[in-house]
């Protein structure tokens, strides 16, 4: 089964996909040799279907899915999720034109469609996974139990923050956490006896993906677990298990309505709704805003400090003043500060590790400032 999606003039699939760490995180799988994105998408009946997205010509995308009768009636659902990931709405196109009017270098590179996931829930959870990745592996089990049992974990965690402040996060760990959630989703499907449409009636699987991965779990699948401790036992999220579990429960209980959040037209109002959620500090909330098309709040972290120091030669930049310095540098691109920032960040990464769209998946762990520094220091090479 093939579904075609028209794309605007100048659209290039690899540029729309390979520009943010989300495309490297399970269950997304970019195939450099064929310039194809492979991943499962969710149907209205909660089943998942694995699709392959490619661009055979300049005018349209080709979405390949299993040739199953029930999928024909859901072609619109599949198409809408692909459009969300690649930002192919009229509103996205209008924003892109305005940003390119302000940032000529980005326009020349064709940069401006920051990749995101098929659902806001996946965007929110992955934003949590990107934050303080190292802590999950350094906290003692006794402390993790305290954090997971406490439903005021932000207060519980504060006494340990000073001890952990100097630790560098690792993108590799974020990748592993996302994979763990996708493995969990597949196990839940196996327990329910769900058959992958791609495998039904076939001897071989149609798409080259990790056999152990399922789809990214839905809020309902996460909320199946009675508490975050049980969730953590299944996929080793560490203290984040509470944040992910609480978010899923609030969604399934109707306390958080994702559709209402996506309809908000005011970024400041959205930010104020996100910040009180467990685990949603400034970085996670700003990253969520970026996913939802609000680009004026840069998700600042240690990567920001490193970029400002090395690219802008601001040696005095640190976590205390990084937001102020980022504003000084990128406010001229308002309201698209985050897009300008990410354009530079992608250039920085590609200067160190090569083109992201050509990178082998086993090298994804090397993307990120701390991994780059470690590699360069090990090789006795000075950073630029």
Short mmCIF file of C-alpha atoms in Angstrom, two decimals, residues 126-287:
data_model
loop_
_atom_site.label_atom_id
_atom_site.label_comp_id
_atom_site.label_asym_id
_atom_site.label_seq_id
_atom_site.Cartn_x
_atom_site.Cartn_y
_atom_site.Cartn_z
CA UNK A 126 11.18 12.44 24.95
CA UNK A 127 11.77 15.99 26.17
CA UNK A 128 11.86 14.53 29.68
CA UNK A 129 14.30 11.84 28.53
CA UNK A 130 16.68 14.47 27.16
CA UNK A 131 16.96 16.21 30.52
CA UNK A 132 19.73 15.20 33.02
CA UNK A 133 20.25 11.83 31.39
CA UNK A 134 23.16 10.75 33.59
CA UNK A 135 21.31 10.79 36.90
CA UNK A 136 19.38 7.59 36.20
CA UNK A 137 22.60 5.60 36.37
CA UNK A 138 24.33 7.27 39.31
CA UNK A 139 21.62 7.49 41.92
CA UNK A 140 21.72 4.60 44.41
CA UNK A 141 18.71 2.28 44.40
CA UNK A 142 17.71 3.43 47.87
CA UNK A 143 17.45 7.01 46.67
CA UNK A 144 15.54 6.00 43.53
CA UNK A 145 12.97 4.21 45.67
CA UNK A 146 12.50 7.36 47.77
CA UNK A 147 12.08 9.48 44.63
CA UNK A 148 9.66 7.09 42.97
CA UNK A 149 7.54 6.62 46.06
CA UNK A 150 7.22 10.35 46.62
CA UNK A 151 4.66 12.23 44.59
CA UNK A 152 6.46 15.50 45.43
CA UNK A 153 9.69 14.30 43.90
CA UNK A 154 10.85 17.76 42.88
CA UNK A 155 11.24 18.61 46.55
CA UNK A 156 12.61 15.16 47.39
CA UNK A 157 15.23 15.39 44.67
CA UNK A 158 16.63 18.80 45.64
CA UNK A 159 18.96 17.56 48.43
CA UNK A 160 20.75 15.41 45.83
CA UNK A 161 21.02 18.06 43.11
CA UNK A 162 24.18 19.65 44.48
CA UNK A 163 26.01 16.31 44.57
CA UNK A 164 24.99 15.58 40.99
CA UNK A 165 25.43 19.08 39.59
CA UNK A 166 28.81 18.46 38.01
CA UNK A 167 27.80 15.34 36.12
CA UNK A 168 27.52 15.58 32.35
CA UNK A 169 24.49 14.16 30.64
CA UNK A 170 24.87 11.69 27.82
CA UNK A 171 22.73 11.53 24.69
CA UNK A 172 23.52 7.81 24.58
CA UNK A 173 21.51 7.36 27.79
CA UNK A 174 18.56 9.26 26.32
CA UNK A 175 18.63 6.91 23.33
CA UNK A 176 18.65 3.88 25.61
CA UNK A 177 15.70 5.17 27.65
CA UNK A 178 13.61 5.68 24.50
CA UNK A 179 14.51 2.19 23.30
CA UNK A 180 13.46 0.77 26.67
CA UNK A 181 10.00 2.31 26.34
CA UNK A 182 9.59 0.93 22.81
CA UNK A 183 10.67 -2.55 23.94
CA UNK A 184 8.11 -2.28 26.74
CA UNK A 185 5.37 -1.38 24.25
CA UNK A 186 6.14 -4.44 22.15
CA UNK A 187 6.01 -6.68 25.22
CA UNK A 188 2.62 -5.25 26.15
CA UNK A 189 1.36 -6.01 22.64
CA UNK A 190 2.67 -9.56 22.83
CA UNK A 191 0.87 -10.03 26.15
CA UNK A 192 -2.34 -8.74 24.54
CA UNK A 193 -1.85 -11.05 21.55
CA UNK A 194 -1.64 -8.18 19.06
CA UNK A 195 -0.17 -9.17 15.68
CA UNK A 196 1.95 -6.68 13.75
CA UNK A 197 0.17 -6.04 10.38
CA UNK A 198 3.57 -6.02 8.68
CA UNK A 199 4.08 -9.65 9.71
CA UNK A 200 0.59 -11.05 9.16
CA UNK A 201 0.66 -13.66 6.42
CA UNK A 202 4.30 -12.99 5.58
CA UNK A 203 7.39 -15.06 6.11
CA UNK A 204 9.67 -12.03 6.31
CA UNK A 205 9.23 -8.59 7.76
CA UNK A 206 8.91 -5.88 5.11
CA UNK A 207 10.96 -3.23 6.83
CA UNK A 208 14.43 -3.19 8.31
CA UNK A 209 13.94 -2.10 11.91
CA UNK A 210 14.97 -3.25 15.33
CA UNK A 211 13.07 -6.48 16.00
CA UNK A 212 12.79 -5.76 19.70
CA UNK A 213 11.12 -2.36 19.27
CA UNK A 214 7.43 -1.75 19.28
CA UNK A 215 5.81 1.65 18.90
CA UNK A 216 6.35 4.42 21.42
CA UNK A 217 3.86 3.66 24.23
CA UNK A 218 0.63 5.63 24.46
CA UNK A 219 -0.53 7.32 27.69
CA UNK A 220 -2.97 4.43 28.18
CA UNK A 221 -0.19 1.85 27.92
CA UNK A 222 1.97 3.67 30.45
CA UNK A 223 -0.97 4.20 32.81
CA UNK A 224 -1.57 0.42 32.91
CA UNK A 225 1.10 0.28 35.63
CA UNK A 226 -0.34 1.07 39.05
CA UNK A 227 2.65 3.15 40.12
CA UNK A 228 5.99 4.44 38.79
CA UNK A 229 7.96 1.78 40.66
CA UNK A 230 6.33 -0.96 38.56
CA UNK A 231 6.94 1.07 35.39
CA UNK A 232 10.59 1.55 36.33
CA UNK A 233 11.06 -2.20 36.87
CA UNK A 234 9.93 -2.81 33.29
CA UNK A 235 12.00 -0.19 31.47
CA UNK A 236 14.56 1.29 33.90
CA UNK A 237 13.62 4.96 33.62
CA UNK A 238 14.99 5.75 37.06
CA UNK A 239 13.52 8.81 38.74
CA UNK A 240 11.92 9.81 35.41
CA UNK A 241 9.48 6.92 35.84
CA UNK A 242 7.47 9.11 38.18
CA UNK A 243 7.35 12.01 35.71
CA UNK A 244 6.34 9.80 32.77
CA UNK A 245 3.81 7.82 34.80
CA UNK A 246 2.24 10.94 36.33
CA UNK A 247 1.98 12.60 32.90
CA UNK A 248 0.29 9.51 31.43
CA UNK A 249 -2.12 9.21 34.38
CA UNK A 250 -3.08 12.88 34.16
CA UNK A 251 -3.83 12.44 30.46
CA UNK A 252 -5.87 9.26 30.85
CA UNK A 253 -7.75 10.75 33.83
CA UNK A 254 -8.61 13.84 31.79
CA UNK A 255 -6.61 16.28 33.96
CA UNK A 256 -4.42 17.09 30.97
CA UNK A 257 -6.08 17.38 27.57
CA UNK A 258 -3.43 17.22 24.87
CA UNK A 259 -5.79 18.46 22.15
CA UNK A 260 -6.55 21.57 24.21
CA UNK A 261 -2.83 22.22 24.65
CA UNK A 262 -2.21 21.91 20.93
CA UNK A 263 -4.97 24.41 20.19
CA UNK A 264 -3.42 27.14 22.34
CA UNK A 265 -2.18 30.08 20.28
CA UNK A 266 -0.26 31.81 23.07
CA UNK A 267 3.19 30.41 23.86
CA UNK A 268 3.36 32.15 27.23
CA UNK A 269 0.04 30.63 28.30
CA UNK A 270 1.22 27.20 27.19
CA UNK A 271 4.49 27.64 29.08
CA UNK A 272 2.57 28.48 32.26
CA UNK A 273 0.49 25.32 31.88
CA UNK A 274 3.53 23.10 31.36
CA UNK A 275 5.85 24.42 34.08
CA UNK A 276 3.80 23.12 37.07
CA UNK A 277 3.91 19.53 35.72
CA UNK A 278 6.32 17.18 37.48
CA UNK A 279 9.68 17.18 35.74
CA UNK A 280 8.82 20.12 33.48
CA UNK A 281 11.44 22.70 34.27
CA UNK A 282 12.49 25.45 31.89
CA UNK A 283 14.40 23.14 29.51
CA UNK A 284 11.65 20.53 29.11
CA UNK A 285 8.88 23.15 28.84
CA UNK A 286 10.83 25.19 26.26
CA UNK A 287 11.56 22.02 24.28
#
